């Protein structure tokens, strides 16, 4: 009783304080990415009425996210990222459907009333803060949306032609063109806002200052950051006063790393490592572990701070992992990489439910047909989050300590980050008579626990841990028992032990089996990993 009362008091304190979270505070968070329209329905809505192929609204709102946060917090996440909140195009349906995704901006300064009211958005923000979680909002400043190359400017915030770059299609080999020309095509154009214009710069700055303050936003995800002049960002993010993570859709570290730092953004989404994870773990695939270890080495050399990058396996622009890779152990190993290596883990809603659509629009499935089930991937996510939250809060500097590769072979790799040693493999589910030997920093006979299986391992002579795969290619994460005291995992007590709230039950009749892992495993399709066009929605 007393405990609950104290919690109420601290919750009240949290609600009234402005969090304005910094990069350093975000480093220890983990983020659940939501397409607002697709996360949850209001009570009584038809649970079978949403087909991603239709590219139209399915009915999710800020309120339905707020009402279903237990599922996200139950998986241990400490932040959510939601779709852009700004007013979108409301004209006739286009050849690419409707603006259900929120990226087709009309006027950034107005809210998108499809997703709710100002009070609804504030209530979501308050509820997240009451739970000790952060709110990240997606923002689009590079462009607005239109249906011709000579749009009527009257629905936009900027209504003067001089506030836009003149239409030109992007020449991807020309850096100026990438910044000044228009994303989209001539059917759905994304008129490029002139972010070099001083009036535009100051209008955007005062808008973002107000938005962050009004809705108590803790961080921004910045759409198409690569398509805006770099010197725009420090001023814009300075006005926001919160952590900024940009979309820089580029897997070249030389290019991508320019977008992080005092003259750019706090962080970017980690497309270089995403591509490397596909190369290393996807089945079928190149199974190239060196592709990953090379990228790690380059990242540590070239990024200002690789421990702030946003690690992901899926998002609204790339195929679901299960569309690229049919073996669930490939998913689990790649997931563990994102939680135990350098960077902030981000999970795109539905990955934990084995969704397997490919590119836009098939990778924006509604979540509700899954029944928000307690799947193996959901449980793994919960375990990884709980363990990482302990490392962040219960040990010093874990998140900012850079990883170190300890070993690599054709079948996998071992690496260390602080006092945690992780061993990953790409052999997949069937047992295989191979081992990975890792020389840990620990003395012989040290008693350790592998925190995913909760099995005990004693460190061998010369500090070795031998990982065998007689039970298949599972991921493994080791920590000495002495340091696990108070972690709350694998039976170790913990003062901060997190009690999982019940999973929300909102099951669509008969739909859950469609999404089962069996279907994913069964569909052994040889998939070519194509080049995904950079689209603005
Ligand atoms: C690069 O693109 C810009 C903007 O469209 C254009 O003005 C310039 O001529 C292009 N440069 C080259 C070398 O094509
Ligand atoms: C694996 O990746 C490395 C590093 O990117 C590259 O040099 C090598 O050619 C790749 N090997 C194969 C077989 O693709
Ligand atoms: C990939 O996605 C496409 C479109 O959603 C689907 O037709 C195909 O079956 C998927 N492949 C796998 C392996 O799930
Ligand atoms: C760490 O502790 C702080 C203060 O108690 C809390 O606000 C935060 O949510 C915790 N972070 C994680 C990742 O658990
Ligand atoms: C596994 O491989 C080792 C070394 O290659 C070999 O000695 C052993 O007999 C193999 N075990 C099985 C069960 O195949
Ligand atoms: C002992 O460990 C080191 C790495 O820490 C390794 O280089 C060396 O080969 C190992 N020695 C033996 C005998 O295994
Ligand atoms: C774990 O921590 C508790 C409380 O600090 C202590 O009493 C106990 O001896 C510790 N156990 C181990 C195995 O270190
Ligand atoms: C999910 O299942 C696991 C394993 O049975 C269980 O420990 C956990 O409490 C369940 N979580 C929820 C939220 O039901």
XYZ file of C-alpha atoms and ligand atoms in Angstrom:
649
model
C 0.000 0.000 0.000
C 2.715 2.390 1.102
C 4.741 1.347 -1.931
C 1.864 2.050 -4.290
C 1.360 5.437 -2.694
C 4.988 6.378 -3.172
C 4.785 5.281 -6.774
C 1.799 7.528 -7.303
C 3.748 10.465 -5.923
C 6.698 9.890 -8.206
C 4.386 9.367 -11.158
C 2.769 12.725 -10.458
C 6.205 14.346 -10.357
C 7.051 12.793 -13.697
C 3.880 13.944 -15.378
C 4.417 17.566 -14.533
C 8.127 17.682 -15.330
C 9.353 18.402 -18.841
C 11.593 15.505 -19.760
C 13.408 16.985 -22.808
C 15.576 13.892 -22.997
C 19.155 14.159 -24.215
C 21.211 11.813 -26.369
C 22.851 10.477 -23.227
C 19.468 9.608 -21.730
C 18.283 7.952 -24.935
C 21.413 5.786 -25.164
C 20.033 3.438 -22.520
C 16.496 3.257 -23.895
C 14.895 0.737 -26.215
C 12.276 1.818 -28.702
C 9.103 0.209 -30.056
C 8.257 1.715 -33.458
C 4.563 2.127 -34.217
C 2.598 3.020 -37.322
C -0.173 4.835 -35.465
C -2.884 3.673 -37.880
C -1.918 0.017 -37.485
C -1.205 -0.659 -33.795
C -4.599 -1.068 -32.122
C -8.308 -0.543 -32.764
C -10.928 0.996 -30.511
C -13.264 -1.421 -28.726
C -15.990 -2.758 -30.964
C -14.235 -2.080 -34.287
C -14.189 -4.771 -36.973
C -10.960 -6.665 -36.383
C -10.945 -8.242 -39.835
C -11.342 -5.115 -41.960
C -7.745 -4.051 -42.577
C -5.838 -5.171 -45.664
C -2.417 -3.480 -46.098
C -2.829 -3.839 -49.859
C -5.700 -1.316 -49.743
C -3.322 1.451 -48.581
C -5.983 3.207 -46.581
C -6.777 4.046 -42.974
C -7.491 1.144 -40.636
C -8.442 3.117 -37.553
C -5.552 3.215 -35.053
C -5.198 6.456 -33.069
C -3.131 8.065 -30.304
C -5.836 6.960 -27.900
C -5.719 3.306 -28.962
C -1.947 3.358 -28.498
C -2.414 4.803 -25.002
C -5.002 2.150 -24.141
C -2.669 -0.669 -25.168
C 0.689 0.326 -23.709
C 0.841 -2.706 -21.387
C 1.804 -4.886 -24.339
C 4.783 -2.630 -25.112
C 5.863 -2.055 -21.544
C 5.336 -5.758 -20.838
C 8.005 -6.439 -23.455
C 10.307 -4.148 -21.472
C 10.448 -1.178 -23.867
C 11.232 2.215 -22.353
C 10.162 4.360 -25.333
C 7.868 4.409 -28.352
C 8.286 6.090 -31.747
C 5.028 7.025 -33.452
C 4.116 8.113 -37.001
C 4.255 11.829 -37.873
C 1.548 13.748 -36.005
C 1.179 16.616 -38.504
C -1.750 17.296 -40.789
C -1.628 15.241 -43.989
C -2.950 15.412 -47.525
C -6.729 14.998 -47.544
C -7.449 15.198 -51.302
C -8.773 12.445 -53.567
C -7.238 9.000 -53.182
C -3.961 8.710 -55.123
C -2.519 5.873 -57.195
C -0.590 4.945 -54.024
C -3.631 5.048 -51.792
C -4.314 7.299 -48.837
C -2.115 9.017 -46.269
C -2.661 6.390 -43.543
C 1.093 6.317 -42.750
C 1.240 9.994 -41.818
C 4.185 10.943 -44.060
C 2.197 12.984 -46.623
C 2.506 16.339 -44.906
C 0.238 19.283 -45.757
C 0.824 21.691 -42.846
C 3.279 20.604 -40.144
C 1.909 23.121 -37.648
C -1.543 21.490 -37.567
C -2.277 18.090 -36.035
C -3.494 15.124 -38.058
C -7.090 14.792 -36.862
C -7.284 11.252 -38.255
C -5.147 10.230 -35.261
C -6.985 12.252 -32.603
C -7.096 15.619 -30.900
C -4.450 17.682 -29.147
C -5.784 16.351 -25.847
C -5.491 12.767 -27.066
C -1.839 13.289 -27.974
C -1.170 14.935 -24.605
C -2.893 12.064 -22.831
C -0.631 9.585 -24.645
C 2.431 11.606 -23.696
C 1.318 11.848 -20.054
C 0.571 8.157 -19.822
C 4.010 7.268 -21.232
C 5.696 9.542 -18.711
C 3.586 8.103 -15.904
C 5.055 4.729 -16.875
C 8.600 6.130 -17.005
C 8.674 5.802 -20.801
C 9.705 8.281 -23.501
C 7.783 9.585 -26.498
C 9.569 9.909 -29.834
C 7.661 11.614 -32.637
C 8.470 11.266 -36.330
C 8.820 14.630 -38.087
C 8.972 15.478 -41.779
C 10.489 18.828 -42.767
C 12.221 17.978 -46.035
C 9.034 18.019 -48.060
C 5.286 18.300 -48.247
C 3.118 16.101 -50.477
C 1.204 16.874 -53.679
C -0.186 15.144 -56.738
C 1.520 17.236 -59.414
C 4.770 19.058 -60.075
C 2.902 22.377 -60.037
C 0.875 22.031 -56.834
C -1.589 24.480 -55.361
C 0.380 25.853 -52.401
C -2.630 27.067 -50.425
C -2.903 24.002 -48.143
C 0.757 24.214 -47.101
C 2.413 26.077 -44.242
C 4.650 27.805 -46.798
C 2.514 29.274 -49.561
C 5.116 31.130 -51.584
C 6.943 29.442 -54.454
C 10.266 30.821 -53.219
C 9.951 28.618 -50.126
C 10.287 25.493 -52.302
C 13.052 24.242 -54.532
C 11.884 24.089 -58.158
C 10.815 20.632 -59.331
C 13.517 18.248 -60.530
C 13.752 14.455 -60.197
C 16.622 13.318 -57.968
C 19.910 12.389 -59.613
C 21.319 10.022 -56.978
C 24.896 10.634 -58.148
C 24.666 14.359 -57.499
C 24.723 15.471 -53.837
C 23.107 18.837 -54.567
C 20.315 17.096 -56.403
C 19.764 14.692 -53.488
C 19.233 17.713 -51.234
C 17.329 20.091 -53.531
C 15.328 17.917 -55.922
C 12.005 16.241 -55.160
C 11.484 12.800 -53.652
C 8.503 10.806 -54.886
C 7.603 10.672 -58.557
C 5.279 12.658 -60.820
C 2.156 10.828 -59.558
C 2.776 11.566 -55.898
C 5.277 14.388 -55.671
C 7.038 15.431 -52.494
C 7.681 19.154 -53.093
C 11.057 19.943 -51.557
C 10.912 22.695 -48.958
C 13.707 25.271 -49.311
C 15.428 24.661 -46.004
C 18.134 27.175 -46.929
C 15.613 30.023 -46.829
C 15.934 32.009 -43.548
C 12.141 32.398 -43.159
C 11.662 28.651 -43.571
C 14.437 27.971 -41.073
C 12.923 30.244 -38.446
C 9.340 29.062 -39.033
C 10.450 25.448 -38.618
C 12.455 26.314 -35.507
C 9.567 28.004 -33.746
C 7.200 25.206 -34.763
C 9.459 22.473 -33.340
C 10.103 24.404 -30.120
C 6.343 24.681 -29.582
C 5.525 21.110 -30.608
C 8.070 19.582 -28.225
C 6.939 21.811 -25.365
C 3.199 21.464 -25.967
C 3.220 17.659 -26.107
C 6.177 17.028 -23.808
C 8.037 15.105 -26.518
C 11.294 13.402 -25.521
C 12.898 12.792 -28.900
C 12.488 13.216 -32.647
C 12.889 10.759 -35.487
C 13.652 12.812 -38.564
C 12.359 11.623 -41.907
C 14.536 11.974 -45.033
C 17.327 13.679 -43.072
C 19.764 12.972 -45.888
C 17.698 15.169 -48.210
C 18.136 18.366 -46.225
C 21.213 20.621 -46.131
C 23.285 19.398 -43.169
C 23.652 22.822 -41.548
C 19.867 22.977 -41.068
C 19.952 20.245 -38.396
C 21.988 21.692 -35.499
C 19.717 24.758 -35.406
C 16.530 22.742 -35.755
C 17.482 20.169 -33.130
C 18.827 22.928 -30.893
C 15.383 24.540 -31.013
C 13.738 21.194 -30.251
C 16.041 20.715 -27.262
C 15.683 16.932 -27.426
C 17.473 13.948 -28.959
C 17.277 13.800 -32.762
C 17.752 10.579 -34.733
C 17.701 10.937 -38.500
C 16.760 8.658 -41.353
C 19.868 8.446 -43.523
C 19.052 5.672 -45.948
C 22.636 4.858 -46.911
C 24.718 1.849 -46.021
C 28.045 3.500 -46.807
C 29.614 4.416 -43.473
C 31.769 7.153 -45.020
C 28.576 8.885 -46.183
C 26.306 8.008 -43.280
C 28.768 8.993 -40.553
C 28.777 12.617 -41.740
C 25.245 12.932 -40.398
C 26.248 12.384 -36.779
C 27.987 14.991 -34.653
C 27.839 18.565 -33.410
C 27.511 19.884 -36.967
C 24.766 17.408 -37.828
C 22.414 15.145 -35.823
C 22.760 13.352 -32.469
C 22.285 10.030 -34.199
C 21.029 8.241 -37.281
C 19.194 5.009 -37.978
C 21.801 2.308 -38.491
C 21.241 1.268 -42.131
C 24.910 0.198 -42.504
C 24.611 -2.372 -39.709
C 21.106 -3.368 -40.849
C 22.481 -4.366 -44.246
C 25.375 -6.167 -42.577
C 22.999 -8.124 -40.327
C 21.077 -9.258 -43.406
C 24.377 -10.314 -45.024
C 25.532 -12.151 -41.903
C 22.368 -13.839 -40.634
C 19.564 -14.031 -43.227
C 18.747 -17.547 -44.471
C 18.936 -17.996 -47.383
C 21.630 -15.368 -47.829
C 25.334 -14.723 -48.175
C 25.889 -15.765 -44.516
C 28.863 -13.411 -44.469
C 29.994 -12.768 -40.894
C 32.907 -10.610 -42.123
C 30.412 -8.214 -43.658
C 29.225 -7.539 -40.096
C 32.570 -7.430 -38.323
C 33.946 -5.106 -41.044
C 31.031 -2.718 -40.544
C 31.565 -2.767 -36.770
C 35.217 -1.832 -37.242
C 34.336 0.936 -39.697
C 31.564 2.246 -37.439
C 33.878 2.481 -34.469
C 36.417 4.311 -36.583
C 34.129 6.731 -38.396
C 31.014 7.481 -36.346
C 31.362 10.104 -33.630
C 29.468 7.795 -31.285
C 28.335 4.360 -32.491
C 26.676 3.701 -29.111
C 23.917 6.168 -30.049
C 22.973 4.710 -33.434
C 19.466 3.271 -33.878
C 19.698 -0.508 -34.498
C 16.816 -2.231 -36.259
C 15.918 -5.277 -38.367
C 12.688 -3.924 -39.865
C 10.933 -0.648 -40.529
C 8.182 0.743 -42.752
C 10.523 0.924 -45.761
C 12.334 -2.433 -45.737
C 10.945 -5.981 -45.897
C 10.093 -7.713 -42.659
C 12.978 -9.900 -41.439
C 10.791 -12.986 -41.836
C 10.263 -12.071 -45.492
C 14.036 -12.160 -46.073
C 14.886 -14.987 -43.767
C 12.845 -18.097 -43.107
C 14.643 -19.493 -40.055
C 13.492 -18.165 -36.670
C 16.956 -18.623 -35.137
C 18.324 -16.175 -37.714
C 15.873 -13.627 -36.322
C 16.766 -14.371 -32.711
C 20.516 -14.110 -33.339
C 20.178 -10.858 -35.274
C 17.863 -9.463 -32.587
C 20.330 -10.268 -29.835
C 22.985 -8.417 -31.811
C 20.850 -5.270 -31.742
C 20.337 -5.422 -27.986
C 23.824 -6.471 -26.864
C 26.036 -4.459 -29.242
C 26.601 -0.704 -29.604
C 23.462 1.331 -30.213
C 19.833 1.828 -29.241
C 17.609 -1.173 -30.058
C 14.511 -0.360 -32.089
C 11.823 -2.941 -32.807
C 9.238 -2.285 -35.519
C 5.779 -3.352 -34.316
C 4.829 -6.827 -35.552
C 8.372 -8.215 -35.724
C 7.623 -9.845 -32.365
C 4.588 -11.495 -33.996
C 6.475 -13.004 -36.946
C 4.890 -10.715 -39.553
C 6.416 -11.384 -42.951
C 5.222 -8.851 -45.520
C 7.786 -7.459 -47.925
C 8.119 -3.809 -48.929
C 5.562 -1.007 -48.695
C 2.596 -1.487 -48.307
C 2.843 -5.162 -47.262
C 5.170 -4.424 -44.339
C 2.562 -2.234 -42.618
C 0.244 -5.007 -41.427
C -2.337 -4.328 -38.718
C -1.100 -5.691 -35.384
C -4.485 -6.743 -34.014
C -4.922 -10.014 -35.985
C -1.946 -11.352 -34.017
C -4.012 -11.231 -30.850
C -0.974 -9.547 -29.234
C 0.169 -13.073 -28.476
C 2.944 -14.005 -26.070
C 5.133 -15.479 -28.828
C 8.685 -16.757 -28.520
C 9.913 -13.531 -30.132
C 7.858 -11.461 -27.670
C 9.386 -13.385 -24.767
C 12.895 -12.975 -26.175
C 12.287 -9.246 -26.591
C 11.075 -9.017 -23.028
C 14.115 -10.916 -21.735
C 16.557 -8.784 -23.748
C 14.920 -5.538 -22.667
C 14.820 -6.525 -19.028
C 18.473 -7.548 -19.102
C 19.573 -4.459 -21.005
C 17.567 -2.187 -18.692
C 19.429 -3.765 -15.790
C 22.797 -3.262 -17.521
C 21.927 0.371 -18.209
C 20.705 1.169 -14.726
C 22.459 -1.383 -12.546
C 26.019 -1.242 -13.898
C 28.159 1.745 -14.766
C 28.734 2.919 -18.327
C 27.584 -0.282 -19.984
C 25.719 1.499 -22.779
C 28.554 3.913 -23.577
C 31.291 1.251 -23.435
C 32.091 0.194 -26.984
C 31.856 -3.430 -28.012
C 34.934 -5.468 -28.874
C 34.897 -8.403 -31.297
C 36.526 -11.390 -29.560
C 36.286 -13.990 -32.280
C 34.710 -14.688 -35.642
C 34.331 -17.647 -37.968
C 32.171 -18.635 -40.898
C 29.453 -19.690 -38.447
C 29.346 -16.741 -36.139
C 31.035 -14.298 -33.854
C 31.715 -13.574 -30.209
C 31.928 -10.090 -28.798
C 32.165 -8.326 -25.503
C 30.514 -5.148 -24.324
C 31.421 -4.244 -20.765
C 30.910 -7.318 -18.587
C 28.725 -9.143 -21.094
C 29.945 -11.658 -23.691
C 27.624 -12.491 -26.591
C 28.051 -15.407 -29.011
C 25.926 -15.445 -32.157
C 25.641 -17.876 -35.025
C 24.148 -18.036 -38.500
C 23.757 -21.824 -38.724
C 19.985 -21.668 -38.140
C 17.691 -24.030 -36.246
C 18.974 -27.532 -37.138
C 21.698 -28.878 -34.827
C 25.170 -28.743 -36.321
C 28.402 -30.279 -35.082
C 30.397 -27.064 -34.852
C 31.602 -24.947 -31.938
C 32.572 -21.348 -31.417
C 35.343 -20.827 -28.863
C 35.596 -17.457 -27.258
C 38.425 -16.232 -25.030
C 36.556 -14.182 -22.464
C 38.115 -11.663 -20.097
C 37.097 -13.908 -17.167
C 39.248 -16.154 -14.984
C 39.037 -19.946 -15.348
C 36.223 -21.486 -13.252
C 34.210 -18.252 -13.085
C 30.576 -19.203 -12.767
C 28.434 -17.533 -15.445
C 24.828 -17.698 -16.612
C 23.678 -17.674 -20.222
C 20.752 -15.332 -19.737
C 18.510 -16.473 -22.621
C 18.385 -20.170 -21.660
C 19.322 -19.480 -17.999
C 21.879 -22.332 -18.254
C 25.020 -22.199 -16.126
C 28.448 -22.213 -17.782
C 31.779 -22.369 -15.983
C 34.624 -20.552 -17.732
C 37.317 -23.003 -18.903
C 41.083 -22.765 -18.772
C 42.560 -19.647 -20.339
C 39.162 -17.892 -20.051
C 37.422 -19.909 -22.762
C 33.736 -20.455 -23.291
C 32.875 -23.141 -25.844
C 29.508 -22.731 -27.475
C 28.291 -25.913 -29.119
C 25.300 -26.148 -31.409
C 24.063 -29.663 -30.703
C 20.689 -28.103 -29.950
C 20.701 -25.780 -32.967
C 21.956 -22.276 -33.602
C 20.664 -20.361 -30.617
C 22.068 -17.002 -29.525
C 23.941 -16.868 -26.207
C 24.613 -14.029 -23.780
C 26.905 -14.589 -20.779
C 27.534 -12.681 -17.584
C 29.350 -13.749 -14.418
C 26.857 -14.751 -11.695
C 28.362 -12.327 -9.204
C 27.472 -9.425 -11.473
C 23.979 -10.747 -12.174
C 22.996 -10.395 -8.557
C 20.022 -7.959 -8.554
C 19.480 -8.253 -12.337
C 16.030 -9.817 -11.991
C 16.787 -12.371 -14.761
C 17.159 -16.166 -14.539
C 16.051 -16.316 -10.931
C 18.439 -13.647 -9.666
C 16.597 -11.327 -7.350
C 16.314 -7.673 -8.200
C 15.028 -4.641 -6.353
C 13.992 -3.257 -9.715
C 12.545 -6.530 -10.908
C 9.928 -5.669 -13.455
C 6.546 -7.330 -13.055
C 4.940 -7.977 -16.412
C 1.394 -6.711 -16.775
C -1.025 -9.060 -18.516
C -1.024 -9.060 -22.307
C -3.998 -7.263 -23.834
C -6.487 -9.708 -25.241
C -7.955 -8.440 -28.479
C -8.058 -11.463 -30.723
C -9.474 -11.439 -34.207
C -11.287 -14.703 -34.690
C -9.356 -17.226 -36.721
C -6.758 -14.765 -37.975
C -3.897 -15.603 -35.635
C -2.906 -18.847 -37.325
C -2.235 -17.043 -40.597
C 0.672 -15.312 -38.924
C 2.145 -18.350 -37.234
C 5.825 -19.045 -37.455
C 5.089 -22.349 -39.141
C 3.925 -20.470 -42.207
C 7.132 -18.459 -42.233
C 9.354 -21.498 -41.857
C 7.391 -23.455 -44.407
C 7.693 -20.857 -47.113
C 11.269 -21.584 -48.115
C 11.435 -19.033 -50.876
C 14.714 -17.989 -52.424
C 14.370 -14.235 -52.116
C 16.615 -11.827 -53.897
C 17.348 -8.837 -51.715
C 16.657 -6.023 -54.091
C 17.500 -2.370 -53.822
C 14.715 -0.649 -51.992
C 13.963 2.724 -53.446
C 14.089 5.588 -51.020
C 10.525 6.674 -50.713
C 9.146 9.460 -48.639
C 6.258 7.544 -47.165
C 23.449 18.665 -59.649
O 22.119 18.959 -59.317
C 21.834 20.339 -59.243
C 20.395 20.481 -58.728
O 19.506 19.869 -59.596
C 22.040 20.974 -60.601
O 21.786 22.346 -60.511
C 23.478 20.734 -61.052
O 23.643 21.195 -62.357
C 23.788 19.253 -61.000
N 25.206 19.058 -61.269
C 25.647 18.223 -62.172
C 27.133 18.113 -62.299
O 24.892 17.553 -62.863
C 31.980 -10.747 -47.178
O 32.059 -9.409 -46.752
C 33.360 -8.863 -46.871
C 33.332 -7.511 -46.207
O 32.302 -6.719 -46.684
C 33.737 -8.807 -48.323
O 35.032 -8.281 -48.463
C 33.688 -10.204 -48.905
O 33.929 -10.163 -50.281
C 32.345 -10.851 -48.637
N 32.401 -12.242 -49.026
C 31.495 -12.800 -49.815
C 31.673 -14.253 -50.091
O 30.562 -12.165 -50.283
C 7.092 -11.780 -48.663
O 6.055 -10.829 -48.796
C 5.197 -11.035 -49.904
C 4.205 -9.892 -49.947
O 3.702 -9.606 -48.675
C 4.497 -12.381 -49.760
O 3.731 -12.613 -50.897
C 5.549 -13.465 -49.588
O 4.894 -14.686 -49.312
C 6.460 -13.139 -48.432
N 7.516 -14.136 -48.306
C 7.728 -14.777 -47.157
C 8.894 -15.721 -47.143
O 7.064 -14.603 -46.165
C 16.654 3.798 -15.094
O 16.270 4.424 -13.895
C 15.614 5.669 -14.084
C 15.430 6.301 -12.709
O 14.851 5.389 -11.830
C 14.305 5.418 -14.803
O 13.629 6.631 -15.028
C 14.600 4.773 -16.137
O 13.401 4.434 -16.749
C 15.449 3.538 -15.978
N 15.899 3.160 -17.313
C 15.787 1.948 -17.752
C 16.295 1.721 -19.141
O 15.299 1.037 -17.112
C 31.768 -33.642 -34.473
O 32.948 -33.167 -35.066
C 34.134 -33.642 -34.420
C 35.343 -32.883 -34.998
O 35.140 -32.543 -36.335
C 34.215 -35.140 -34.577
O 35.377 -35.630 -33.923
C 32.969 -35.757 -33.959
O 32.956 -37.162 -34.173
C 31.709 -35.146 -34.542
N 30.563 -35.609 -33.783
C 29.473 -36.062 -34.377
C 28.366 -36.476 -33.444
O 29.339 -36.090 -35.583
C 44.705 -18.126 -24.530
O 43.900 -16.980 -24.845
C 44.457 -16.089 -25.774
C 43.466 -14.957 -25.977
O 43.078 -14.416 -24.773
C 44.747 -16.775 -27.090
O 45.372 -15.888 -27.970
C 45.652 -17.985 -26.820
O 45.831 -18.692 -28.026
C 45.039 -18.905 -25.783
N 45.928 -19.981 -25.473
C 45.552 -21.254 -25.501
C 46.585 -22.257 -25.109
O 44.418 -21.604 -25.780
C 23.604 -10.532 -3.758
O 23.294 -9.299 -3.121
C 22.775 -9.457 -1.804
C 22.354 -8.084 -1.303
O 23.291 -7.111 -1.668
C 23.817 -10.098 -0.926
O 23.298 -10.283 0.360
C 24.203 -11.447 -1.526
O 25.250 -12.035 -0.788
C 24.646 -11.266 -2.967
N 24.856 -12.586 -3.544
C 25.925 -12.857 -4.245
C 25.944 -14.258 -4.816
O 26.812 -12.056 -4.452
C 4.714 -15.229 -21.674
O 5.101 -16.568 -21.551
C 6.211 -16.767 -20.697
C 6.635 -18.221 -20.797
O 5.557 -19.061 -20.591
C 5.829 -16.357 -19.276
O 6.922 -16.506 -18.425
C 5.411 -14.897 -19.302
O 4.965 -14.516 -18.022
C 4.306 -14.678 -20.321
N 4.090 -13.259 -20.414
C 2.876 -12.742 -20.431
C 2.830 -11.277 -20.510
O 1.876 -13.432 -20.398
